[in-house]
Short mmCIF file of C-alpha atoms in Angstrom, two decimals:
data_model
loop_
_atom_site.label_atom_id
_atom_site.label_comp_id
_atom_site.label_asym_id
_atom_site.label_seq_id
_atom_site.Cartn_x
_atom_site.Cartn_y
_atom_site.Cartn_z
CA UNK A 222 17.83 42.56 9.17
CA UNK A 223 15.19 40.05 11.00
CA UNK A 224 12.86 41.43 7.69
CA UNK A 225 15.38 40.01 5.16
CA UNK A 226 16.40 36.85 7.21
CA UNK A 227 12.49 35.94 7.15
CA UNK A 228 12.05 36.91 3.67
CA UNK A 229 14.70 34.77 2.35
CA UNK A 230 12.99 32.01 4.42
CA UNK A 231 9.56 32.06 2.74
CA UNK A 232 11.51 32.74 -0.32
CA UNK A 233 13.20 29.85 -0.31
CA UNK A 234 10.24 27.64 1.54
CA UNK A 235 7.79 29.10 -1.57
CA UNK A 236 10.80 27.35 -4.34
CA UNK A 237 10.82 24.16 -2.12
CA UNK A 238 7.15 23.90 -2.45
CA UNK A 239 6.90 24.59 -6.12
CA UNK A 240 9.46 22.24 -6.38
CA UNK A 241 7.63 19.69 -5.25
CA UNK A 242 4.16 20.40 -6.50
CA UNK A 243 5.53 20.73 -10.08
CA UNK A 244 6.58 16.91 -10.41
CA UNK A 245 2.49 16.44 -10.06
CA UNK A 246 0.39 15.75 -12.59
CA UNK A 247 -1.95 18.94 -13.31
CA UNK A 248 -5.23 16.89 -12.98
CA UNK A 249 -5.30 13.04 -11.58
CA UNK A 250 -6.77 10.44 -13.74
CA UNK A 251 -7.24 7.06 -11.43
CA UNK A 252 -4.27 5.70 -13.14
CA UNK A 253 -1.64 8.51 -12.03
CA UNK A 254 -3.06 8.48 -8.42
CA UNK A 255 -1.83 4.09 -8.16
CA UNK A 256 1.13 4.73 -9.98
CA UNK A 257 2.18 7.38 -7.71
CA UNK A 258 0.79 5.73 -4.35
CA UNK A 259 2.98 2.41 -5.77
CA UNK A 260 6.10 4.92 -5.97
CA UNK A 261 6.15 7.11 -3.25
CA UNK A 262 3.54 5.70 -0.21
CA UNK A 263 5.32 5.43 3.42
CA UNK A 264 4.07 1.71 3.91
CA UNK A 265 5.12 0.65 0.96
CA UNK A 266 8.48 1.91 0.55
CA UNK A 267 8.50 1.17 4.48
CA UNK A 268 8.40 -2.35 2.97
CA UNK A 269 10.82 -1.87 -0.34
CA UNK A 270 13.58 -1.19 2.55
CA UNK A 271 13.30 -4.65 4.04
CA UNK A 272 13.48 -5.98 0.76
CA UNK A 273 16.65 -4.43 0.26
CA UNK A 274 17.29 -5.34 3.94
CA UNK A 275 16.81 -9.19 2.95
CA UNK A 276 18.69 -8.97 -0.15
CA UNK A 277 21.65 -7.86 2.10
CA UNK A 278 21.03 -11.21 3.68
CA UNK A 279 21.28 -13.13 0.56
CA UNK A 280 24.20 -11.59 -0.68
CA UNK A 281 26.09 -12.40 2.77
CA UNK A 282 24.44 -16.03 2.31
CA UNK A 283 26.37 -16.45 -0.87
CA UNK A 284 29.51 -15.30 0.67
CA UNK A 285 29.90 -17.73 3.06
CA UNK A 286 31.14 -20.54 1.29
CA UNK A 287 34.22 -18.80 0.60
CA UNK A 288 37.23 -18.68 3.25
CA UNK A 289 37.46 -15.23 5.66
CA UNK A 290 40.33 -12.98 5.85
CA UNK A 291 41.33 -11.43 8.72
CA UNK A 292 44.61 -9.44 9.83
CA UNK A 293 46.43 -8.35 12.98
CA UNK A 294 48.77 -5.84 14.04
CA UNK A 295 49.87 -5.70 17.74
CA UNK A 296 52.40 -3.37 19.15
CA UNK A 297 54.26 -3.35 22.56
CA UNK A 298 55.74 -0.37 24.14
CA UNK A 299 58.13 -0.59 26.99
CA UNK A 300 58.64 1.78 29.60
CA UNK A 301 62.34 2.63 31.46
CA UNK A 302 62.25 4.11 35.29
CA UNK A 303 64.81 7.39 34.82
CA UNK A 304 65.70 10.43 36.48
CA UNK A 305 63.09 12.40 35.31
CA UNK A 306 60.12 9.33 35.97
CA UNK A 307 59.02 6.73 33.80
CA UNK A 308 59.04 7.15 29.72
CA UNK A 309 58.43 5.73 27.33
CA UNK A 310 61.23 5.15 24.81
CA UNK A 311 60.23 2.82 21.76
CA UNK A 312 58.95 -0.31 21.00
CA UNK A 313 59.44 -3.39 22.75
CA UNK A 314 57.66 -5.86 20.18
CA UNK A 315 55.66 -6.37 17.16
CA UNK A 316 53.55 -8.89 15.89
CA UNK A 317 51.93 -8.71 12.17
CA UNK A 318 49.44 -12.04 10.98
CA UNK A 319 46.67 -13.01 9.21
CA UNK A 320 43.98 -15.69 9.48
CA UNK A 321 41.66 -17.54 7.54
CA UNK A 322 39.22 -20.54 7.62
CA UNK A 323 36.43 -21.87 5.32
CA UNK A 324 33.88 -23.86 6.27
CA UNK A 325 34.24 -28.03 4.07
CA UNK A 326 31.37 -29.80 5.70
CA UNK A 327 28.33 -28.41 7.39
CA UNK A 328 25.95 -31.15 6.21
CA UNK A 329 24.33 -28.54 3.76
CA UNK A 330 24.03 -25.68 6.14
CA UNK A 331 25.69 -22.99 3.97
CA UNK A 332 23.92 -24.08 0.52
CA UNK A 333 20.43 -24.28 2.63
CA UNK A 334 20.72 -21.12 4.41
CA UNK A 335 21.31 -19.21 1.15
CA UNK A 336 18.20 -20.55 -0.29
CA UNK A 337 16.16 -19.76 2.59
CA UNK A 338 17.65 -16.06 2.22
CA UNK A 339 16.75 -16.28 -1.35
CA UNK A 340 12.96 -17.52 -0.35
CA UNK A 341 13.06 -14.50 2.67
CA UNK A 342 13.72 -12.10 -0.35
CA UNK A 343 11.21 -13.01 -3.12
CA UNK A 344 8.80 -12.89 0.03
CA UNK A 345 9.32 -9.51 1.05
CA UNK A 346 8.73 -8.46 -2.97
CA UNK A 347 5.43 -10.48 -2.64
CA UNK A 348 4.86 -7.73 0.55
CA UNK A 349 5.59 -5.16 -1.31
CA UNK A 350 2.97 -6.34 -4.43
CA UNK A 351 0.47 -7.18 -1.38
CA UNK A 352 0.92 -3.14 -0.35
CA UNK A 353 0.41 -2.18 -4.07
CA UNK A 354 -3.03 -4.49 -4.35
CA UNK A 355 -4.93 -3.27 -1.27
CA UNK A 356 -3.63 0.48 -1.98
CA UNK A 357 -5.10 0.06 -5.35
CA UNK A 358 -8.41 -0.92 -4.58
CA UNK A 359 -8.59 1.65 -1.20
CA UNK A 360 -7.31 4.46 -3.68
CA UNK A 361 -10.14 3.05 -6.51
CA UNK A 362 -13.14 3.42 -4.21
CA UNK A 363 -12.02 7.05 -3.21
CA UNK A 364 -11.70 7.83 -6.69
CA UNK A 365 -15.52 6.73 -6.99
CA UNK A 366 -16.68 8.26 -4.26
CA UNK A 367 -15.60 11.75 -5.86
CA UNK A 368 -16.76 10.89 -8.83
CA UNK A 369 -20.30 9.95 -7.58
CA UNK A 370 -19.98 13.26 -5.53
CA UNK A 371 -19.54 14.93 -8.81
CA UNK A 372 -22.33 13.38 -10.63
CA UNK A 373 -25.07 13.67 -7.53
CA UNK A 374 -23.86 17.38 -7.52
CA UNK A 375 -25.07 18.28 -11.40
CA UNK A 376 -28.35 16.15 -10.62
CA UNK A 377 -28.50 18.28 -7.71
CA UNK A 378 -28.05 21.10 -9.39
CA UNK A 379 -30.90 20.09 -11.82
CA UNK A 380 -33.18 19.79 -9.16
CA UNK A 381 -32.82 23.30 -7.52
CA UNK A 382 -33.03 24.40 -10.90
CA UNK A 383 -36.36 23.07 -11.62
CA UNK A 384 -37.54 24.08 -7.81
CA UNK A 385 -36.53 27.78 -8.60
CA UNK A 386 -38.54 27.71 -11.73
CA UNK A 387 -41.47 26.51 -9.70
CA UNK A 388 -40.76 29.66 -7.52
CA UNK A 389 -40.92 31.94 -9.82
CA UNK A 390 -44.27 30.34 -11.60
CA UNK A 391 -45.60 30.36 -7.87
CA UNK A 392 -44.36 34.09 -7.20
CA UNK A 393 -46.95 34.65 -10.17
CA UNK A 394 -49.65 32.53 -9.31
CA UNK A 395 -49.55 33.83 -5.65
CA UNK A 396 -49.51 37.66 -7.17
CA UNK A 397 -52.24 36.44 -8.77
CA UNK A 398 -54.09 35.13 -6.22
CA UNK A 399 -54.47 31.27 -8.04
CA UNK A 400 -52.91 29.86 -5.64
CA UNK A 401 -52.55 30.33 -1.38
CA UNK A 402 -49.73 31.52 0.40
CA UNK A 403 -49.39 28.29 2.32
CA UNK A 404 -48.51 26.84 -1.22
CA UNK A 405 -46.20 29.30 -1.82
CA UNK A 406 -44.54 29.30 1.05
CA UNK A 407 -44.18 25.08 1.02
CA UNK A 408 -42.33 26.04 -2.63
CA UNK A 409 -40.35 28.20 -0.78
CA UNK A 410 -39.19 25.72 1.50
CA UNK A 411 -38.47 23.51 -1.01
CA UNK A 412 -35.95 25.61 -2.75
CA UNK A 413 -34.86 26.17 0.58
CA UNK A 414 -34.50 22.12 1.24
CA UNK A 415 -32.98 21.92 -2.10
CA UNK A 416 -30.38 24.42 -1.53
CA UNK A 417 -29.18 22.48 1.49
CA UNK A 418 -28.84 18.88 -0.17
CA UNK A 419 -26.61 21.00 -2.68
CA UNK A 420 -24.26 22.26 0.22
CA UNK A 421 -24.39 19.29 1.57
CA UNK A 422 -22.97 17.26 -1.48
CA UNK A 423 -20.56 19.59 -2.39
CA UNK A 424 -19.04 19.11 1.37
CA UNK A 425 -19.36 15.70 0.58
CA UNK A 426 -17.01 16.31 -2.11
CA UNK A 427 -14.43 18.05 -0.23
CA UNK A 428 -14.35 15.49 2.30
CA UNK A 429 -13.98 12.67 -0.62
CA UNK A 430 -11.11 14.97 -2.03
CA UNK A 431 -9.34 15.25 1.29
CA UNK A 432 -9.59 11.64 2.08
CA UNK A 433 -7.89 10.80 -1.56
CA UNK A 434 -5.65 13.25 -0.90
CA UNK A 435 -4.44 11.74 2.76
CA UNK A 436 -4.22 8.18 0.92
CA UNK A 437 -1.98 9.87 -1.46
CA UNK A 438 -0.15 11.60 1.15
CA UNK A 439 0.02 14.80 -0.63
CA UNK A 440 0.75 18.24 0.95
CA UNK A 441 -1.99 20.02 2.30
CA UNK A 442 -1.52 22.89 0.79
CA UNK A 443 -1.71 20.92 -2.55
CA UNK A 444 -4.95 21.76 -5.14
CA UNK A 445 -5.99 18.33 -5.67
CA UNK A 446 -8.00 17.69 -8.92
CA UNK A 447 -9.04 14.73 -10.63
CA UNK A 448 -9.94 14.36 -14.29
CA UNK A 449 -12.90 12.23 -15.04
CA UNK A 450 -13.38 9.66 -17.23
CA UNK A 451 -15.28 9.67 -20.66
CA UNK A 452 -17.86 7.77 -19.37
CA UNK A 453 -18.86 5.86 -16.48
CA UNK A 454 -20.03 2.27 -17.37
CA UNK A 455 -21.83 -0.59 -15.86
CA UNK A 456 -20.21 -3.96 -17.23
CA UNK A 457 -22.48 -6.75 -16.26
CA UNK A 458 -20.47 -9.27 -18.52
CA UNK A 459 -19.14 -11.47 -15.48
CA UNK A 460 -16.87 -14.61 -15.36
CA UNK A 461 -17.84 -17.48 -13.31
CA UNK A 462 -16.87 -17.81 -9.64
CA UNK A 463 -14.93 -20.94 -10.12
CA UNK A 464 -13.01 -19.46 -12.92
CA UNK A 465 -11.93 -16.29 -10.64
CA UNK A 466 -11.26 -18.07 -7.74
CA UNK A 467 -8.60 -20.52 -10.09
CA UNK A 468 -7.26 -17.39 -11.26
CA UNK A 469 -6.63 -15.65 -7.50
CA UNK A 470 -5.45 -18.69 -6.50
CA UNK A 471 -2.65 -18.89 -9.04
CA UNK A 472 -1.77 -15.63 -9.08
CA UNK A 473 -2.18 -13.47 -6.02
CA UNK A 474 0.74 -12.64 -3.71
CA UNK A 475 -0.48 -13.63 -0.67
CA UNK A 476 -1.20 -17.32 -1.74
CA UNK A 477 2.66 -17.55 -3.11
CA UNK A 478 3.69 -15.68 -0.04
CA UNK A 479 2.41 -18.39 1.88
CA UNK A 480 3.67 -20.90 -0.61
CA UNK A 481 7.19 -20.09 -0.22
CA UNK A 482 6.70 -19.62 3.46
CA UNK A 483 6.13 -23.22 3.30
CA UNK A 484 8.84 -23.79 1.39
CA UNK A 485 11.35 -21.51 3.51
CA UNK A 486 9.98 -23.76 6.59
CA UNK A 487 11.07 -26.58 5.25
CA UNK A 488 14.59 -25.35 4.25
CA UNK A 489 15.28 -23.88 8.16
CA UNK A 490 14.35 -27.54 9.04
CA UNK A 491 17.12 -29.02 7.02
CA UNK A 492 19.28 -25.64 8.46
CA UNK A 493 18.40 -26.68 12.10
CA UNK A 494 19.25 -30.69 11.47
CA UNK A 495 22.67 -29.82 10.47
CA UNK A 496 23.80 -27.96 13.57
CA UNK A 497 23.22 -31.67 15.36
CA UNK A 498 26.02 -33.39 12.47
CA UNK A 499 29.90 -32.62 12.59
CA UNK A 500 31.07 -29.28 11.25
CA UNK A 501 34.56 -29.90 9.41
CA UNK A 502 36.41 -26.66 8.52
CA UNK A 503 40.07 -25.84 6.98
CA UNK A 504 42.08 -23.05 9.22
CA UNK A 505 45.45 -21.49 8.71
CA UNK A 506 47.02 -18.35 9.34
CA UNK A 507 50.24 -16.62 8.74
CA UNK A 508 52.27 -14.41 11.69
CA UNK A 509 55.45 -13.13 12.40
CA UNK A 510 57.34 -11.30 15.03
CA UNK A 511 59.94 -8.88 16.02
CA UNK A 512 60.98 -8.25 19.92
CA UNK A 513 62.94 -4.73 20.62
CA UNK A 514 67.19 -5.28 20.74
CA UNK A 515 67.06 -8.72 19.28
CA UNK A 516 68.34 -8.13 15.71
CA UNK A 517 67.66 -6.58 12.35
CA UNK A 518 63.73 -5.70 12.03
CA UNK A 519 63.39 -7.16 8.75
CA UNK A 520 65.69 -9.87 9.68
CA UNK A 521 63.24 -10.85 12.51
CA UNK A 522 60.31 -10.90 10.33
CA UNK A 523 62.19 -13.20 8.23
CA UNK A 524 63.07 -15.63 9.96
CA UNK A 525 60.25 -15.30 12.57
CA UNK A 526 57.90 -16.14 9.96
CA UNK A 527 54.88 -18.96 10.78
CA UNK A 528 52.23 -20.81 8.69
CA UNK A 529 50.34 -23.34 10.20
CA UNK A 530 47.26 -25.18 8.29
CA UNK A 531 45.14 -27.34 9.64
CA UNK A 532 41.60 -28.80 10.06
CA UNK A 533 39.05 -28.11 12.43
CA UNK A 534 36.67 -30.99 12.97
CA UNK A 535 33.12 -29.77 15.35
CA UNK A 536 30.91 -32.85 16.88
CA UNK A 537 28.13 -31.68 19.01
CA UNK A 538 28.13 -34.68 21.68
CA UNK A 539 25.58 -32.69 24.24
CA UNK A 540 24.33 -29.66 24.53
CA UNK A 541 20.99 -29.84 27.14
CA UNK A 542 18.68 -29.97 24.24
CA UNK A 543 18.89 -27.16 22.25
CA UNK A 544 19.40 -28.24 18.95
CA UNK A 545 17.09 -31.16 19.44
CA UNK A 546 13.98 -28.59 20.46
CA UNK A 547 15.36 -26.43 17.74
CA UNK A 548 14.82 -29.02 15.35
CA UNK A 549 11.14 -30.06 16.99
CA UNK A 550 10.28 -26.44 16.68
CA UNK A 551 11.03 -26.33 13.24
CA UNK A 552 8.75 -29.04 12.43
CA UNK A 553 5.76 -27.46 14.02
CA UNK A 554 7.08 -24.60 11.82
CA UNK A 555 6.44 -26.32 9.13
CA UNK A 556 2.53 -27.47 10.30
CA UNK A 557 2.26 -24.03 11.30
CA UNK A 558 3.19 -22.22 7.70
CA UNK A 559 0.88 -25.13 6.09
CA UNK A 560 -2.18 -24.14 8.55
CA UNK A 561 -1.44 -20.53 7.30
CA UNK A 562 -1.48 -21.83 3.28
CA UNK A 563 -4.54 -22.88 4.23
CA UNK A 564 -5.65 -20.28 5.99
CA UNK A 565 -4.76 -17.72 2.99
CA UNK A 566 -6.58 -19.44 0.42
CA UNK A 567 -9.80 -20.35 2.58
CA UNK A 568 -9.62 -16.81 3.00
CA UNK A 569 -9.54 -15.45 -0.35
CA UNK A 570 -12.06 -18.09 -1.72
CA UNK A 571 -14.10 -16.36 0.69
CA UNK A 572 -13.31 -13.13 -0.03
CA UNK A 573 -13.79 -13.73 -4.29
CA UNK A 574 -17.17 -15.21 -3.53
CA UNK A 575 -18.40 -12.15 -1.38
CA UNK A 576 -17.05 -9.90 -4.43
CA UNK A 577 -19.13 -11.93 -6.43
CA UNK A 578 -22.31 -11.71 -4.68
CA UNK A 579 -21.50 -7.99 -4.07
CA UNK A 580 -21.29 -7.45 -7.72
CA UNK A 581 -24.73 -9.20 -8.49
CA UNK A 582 -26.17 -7.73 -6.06
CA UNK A 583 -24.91 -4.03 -6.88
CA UNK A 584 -26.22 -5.18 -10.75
CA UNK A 585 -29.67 -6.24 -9.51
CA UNK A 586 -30.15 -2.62 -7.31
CA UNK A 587 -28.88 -1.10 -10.21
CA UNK A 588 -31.25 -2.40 -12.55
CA UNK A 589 -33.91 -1.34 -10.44
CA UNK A 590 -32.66 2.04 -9.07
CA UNK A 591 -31.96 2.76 -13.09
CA UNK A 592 -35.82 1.65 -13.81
CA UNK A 593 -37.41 4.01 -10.63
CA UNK A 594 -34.98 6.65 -11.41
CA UNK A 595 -36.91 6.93 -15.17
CA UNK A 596 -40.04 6.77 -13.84
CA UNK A 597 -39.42 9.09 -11.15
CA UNK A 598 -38.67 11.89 -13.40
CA UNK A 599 -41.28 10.94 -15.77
CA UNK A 600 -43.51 11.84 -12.85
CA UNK A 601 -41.95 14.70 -11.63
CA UNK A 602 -41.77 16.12 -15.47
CA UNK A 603 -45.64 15.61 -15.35
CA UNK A 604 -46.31 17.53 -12.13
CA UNK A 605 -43.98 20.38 -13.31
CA UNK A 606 -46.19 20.63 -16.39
CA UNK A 607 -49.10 20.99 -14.49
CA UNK A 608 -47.15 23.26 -11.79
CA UNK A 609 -47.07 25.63 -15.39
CA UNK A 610 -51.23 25.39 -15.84
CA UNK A 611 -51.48 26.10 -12.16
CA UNK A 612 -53.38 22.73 -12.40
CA UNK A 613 -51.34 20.75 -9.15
CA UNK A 614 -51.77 19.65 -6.11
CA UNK A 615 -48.94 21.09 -3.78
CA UNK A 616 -48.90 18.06 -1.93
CA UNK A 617 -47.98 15.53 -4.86
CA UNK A 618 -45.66 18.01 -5.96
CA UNK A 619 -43.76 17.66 -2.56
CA UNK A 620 -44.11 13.64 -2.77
CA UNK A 621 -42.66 13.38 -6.38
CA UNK A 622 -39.71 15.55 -6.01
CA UNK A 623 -38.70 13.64 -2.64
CA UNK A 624 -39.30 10.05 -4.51
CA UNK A 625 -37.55 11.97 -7.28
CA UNK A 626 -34.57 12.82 -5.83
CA UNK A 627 -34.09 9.59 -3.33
CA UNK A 628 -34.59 8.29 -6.85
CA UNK A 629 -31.36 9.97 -7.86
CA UNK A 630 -29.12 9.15 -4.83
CA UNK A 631 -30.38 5.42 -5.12
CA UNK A 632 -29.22 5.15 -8.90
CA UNK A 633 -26.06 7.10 -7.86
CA UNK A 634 -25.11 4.43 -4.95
CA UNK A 635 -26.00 1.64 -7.14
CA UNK A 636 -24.19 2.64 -10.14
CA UNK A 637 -21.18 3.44 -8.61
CA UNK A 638 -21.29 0.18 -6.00
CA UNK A 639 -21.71 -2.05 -9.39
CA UNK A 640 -18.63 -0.19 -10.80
CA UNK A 641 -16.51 -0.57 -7.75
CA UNK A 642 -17.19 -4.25 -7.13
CA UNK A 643 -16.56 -5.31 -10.94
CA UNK A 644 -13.24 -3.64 -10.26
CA UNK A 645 -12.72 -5.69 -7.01
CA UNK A 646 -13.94 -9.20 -8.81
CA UNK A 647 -11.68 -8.48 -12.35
CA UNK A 648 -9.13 -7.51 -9.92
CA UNK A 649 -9.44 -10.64 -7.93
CA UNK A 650 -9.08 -12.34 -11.62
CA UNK A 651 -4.92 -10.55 -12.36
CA UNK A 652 -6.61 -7.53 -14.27
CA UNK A 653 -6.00 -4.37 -13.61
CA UNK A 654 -8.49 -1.35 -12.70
CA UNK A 655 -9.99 -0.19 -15.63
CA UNK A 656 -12.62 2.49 -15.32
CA UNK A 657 -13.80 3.96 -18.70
#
């Protein structure tokens, strides 16, 4: 029986999982791993509920200018002392009403309060398109970093393959006795060294999977893979700073954030200056009565029946402060959300100048780690040749592989810096990520 019970468990626990590993895309381009982050990561939904939170708010706002309705139903019970103790025998009264009021004057308050609920919910959308930026560009660079994993891997790869053909030309020289066995041995080692800096970037690569896959928030059980791009290109076609920094300015979130923060400021201001006017408000209600052994029920209800209307006039005459500080507070509120404006776009002036010295930096290294990189391996390809005449000195052969492949992880680092940081500066300008 316990057999069964657990089998239907894992059963039912393997259908659960393929359930939700088959609504995944076989193999992740860069596009379906920010579409899905933008749909299903904790943060950000974390943030789409408080936008739903504040657009509760704003519906509410936009009720209050109509009246409230509210009803009552009260019922007495009487108790008689008898023989047998005291019972309860029936009802003594009944009273059945309704009120309403509706708010005529509140120097603004009602209109001013639902635009600031309005402002509070186009601001938590701008928080939620804030989430979906930085994710983007966090979930970009990890995307990078396997593919430059990938790439340093085959060049790897390449390497070891070219070391192992110098150990089997050395096997054949040292059978031959053209060459010592301290040589061979040193080629030895560096098939040996070789090996290692393969192992090495291939755990490199399963730690840059693992990391993507934790920004993803995918199961761990999940077999991640990523499809790579056609090609891999450097773009060094760059708009001006001043140009980028207009654009970011117009359009990113966190400058209109701040914007309408200023705005909202302003708005609890006027909020806070009404509750020191008079509040005028209409009230009524409706009631009626009946009292146990005084007449027909619906009789009594009849003619028990009572509507008075009136209106309710508020004047705040003192009140130790409060509104007044309320009202000071408010102000420096308003400084305050200005300071932050200010703040924001200091900030990402800043931030789309460093992106732009990043980039032409990551160009320059580029062009030279492209430049050493050729003539690197035009160096090494002429020591392997004479490595095949047994012409070589085992020493230069060592030096030109190392330069050879530092050459390599250079031109890797630089390429895929220059990529990421074009991203980062187009992105800076409204365009999307774009890696062909």
């Amino acid at each position: 029986m316990n057999r069964k019970f657990f089998f239907l468990i894992f059963f039912f626990k393997t259908l659960e999982i393929f359930a939700q590993t088959n609504n995944y895309p076989p193999s992740w381009t860069l596009e379906n791993c920010i579409e899905y982050a933008k749909e299903n990561n904790i943060s950000i939904n974390s943030l789409r509920l408080s936008k739903n939170s504040a657009e509760q708010d704003l519906l509410q706002a936009k009720e209050a200018k109509y009246p409230n309705l509210n009803g009552t139903v009260s019922q007495g019970l009487f108790a008689v002392n008898g023989n047998n103790g005291l019972n309860v025998n029936g009802a003594q009264s009944q009273n059945i009403g309704a009120n309403s009021s509706m708010t005529l004057y509140h120097a603004g308050y009602i209109k001013n309060n639902e635009v600031s609920k309005n402002l509070q919910l186009q601001m938590a959308d701008l928080s939620v398109t804030e989430a979906q930026n930085n994710i983007t560009l966090t979930i970009t660079q990890a995307f990078l970093n396997i593919l430059m994993a990938q790439e340093n891997i085959i060049s790897l790869e390449s390497v070891l393959t070219t070391t192992k053909t110098q150990l089997k030309q050395g096997d054949q020289f040292y059978k031959a006795g053209n060459i010592s066995k301290l040589n061979y041995l040193q080629i030895q080692a560096q098939v040996a060294q070789d090996e290692y800096n393969l192992v090495a970037a291939q755990n490199s690569l399963r730690t840059n999977i693992v990391n993507l896959k934790q920004i993803l928030q995918l199961p761990t059980t999940y077999d991640f893979q990523i499809t790579k791009p056609d090609s891999i290109i450097v773009d060094e076609n760059l708009k001006s700073l001043s140009e980028v920094q207009n654009l970011a300015q117009n359009q990113r979130p966190e400058v209109k954030y701040g914007e309408l923060n200023v705005e909202n400021s302003n708005t609890n201001l006027k909020m806070t200056q009404a509750s020191i006017l008079p509040t005028l408000n209409v009230v009524g209600n409706i009631s009626t009565n009946y009292a146990y052994n005084n007449g027909n029920y619906f009789n009594q209800l009849g003619n028990n029946f009572y509507l008075p209307i009136g209106l309710s006039l508020g004047i705040p005459i003192y009140n130790n402060r409060i509104y007044k500080t309320a009202v000071e507070k408010s102000k420096i509120e308003i400084q305050q959300a200005n300071l932050d404006l200010l703040n924001t776009k200091t900030i990402l002036n800043q931030q789309v100048e460093q992106s732009f010295i990043n980039l032409q930096n990551a160009l320059s290294q580029y062009e030279s780690a492209s430049k050493q990189m050729d003539l690197n391996k035009q160096s090494y390809d002429i020591v392997n040749a004479q490595m095949k005449i047994g012409s070589i000195d085992y020493v230069q052969l060592q030096q030109q592989r190392l330069n050879y492949i530092q050459s390599i992880q250079n031109y890797l680092q630089s390429k895929y810096s220059a990529v990421l940081n074009k991203q980062i500066y187009e992105f800076y300008a409204g365009n999307p990520i774009n890696i062909k």
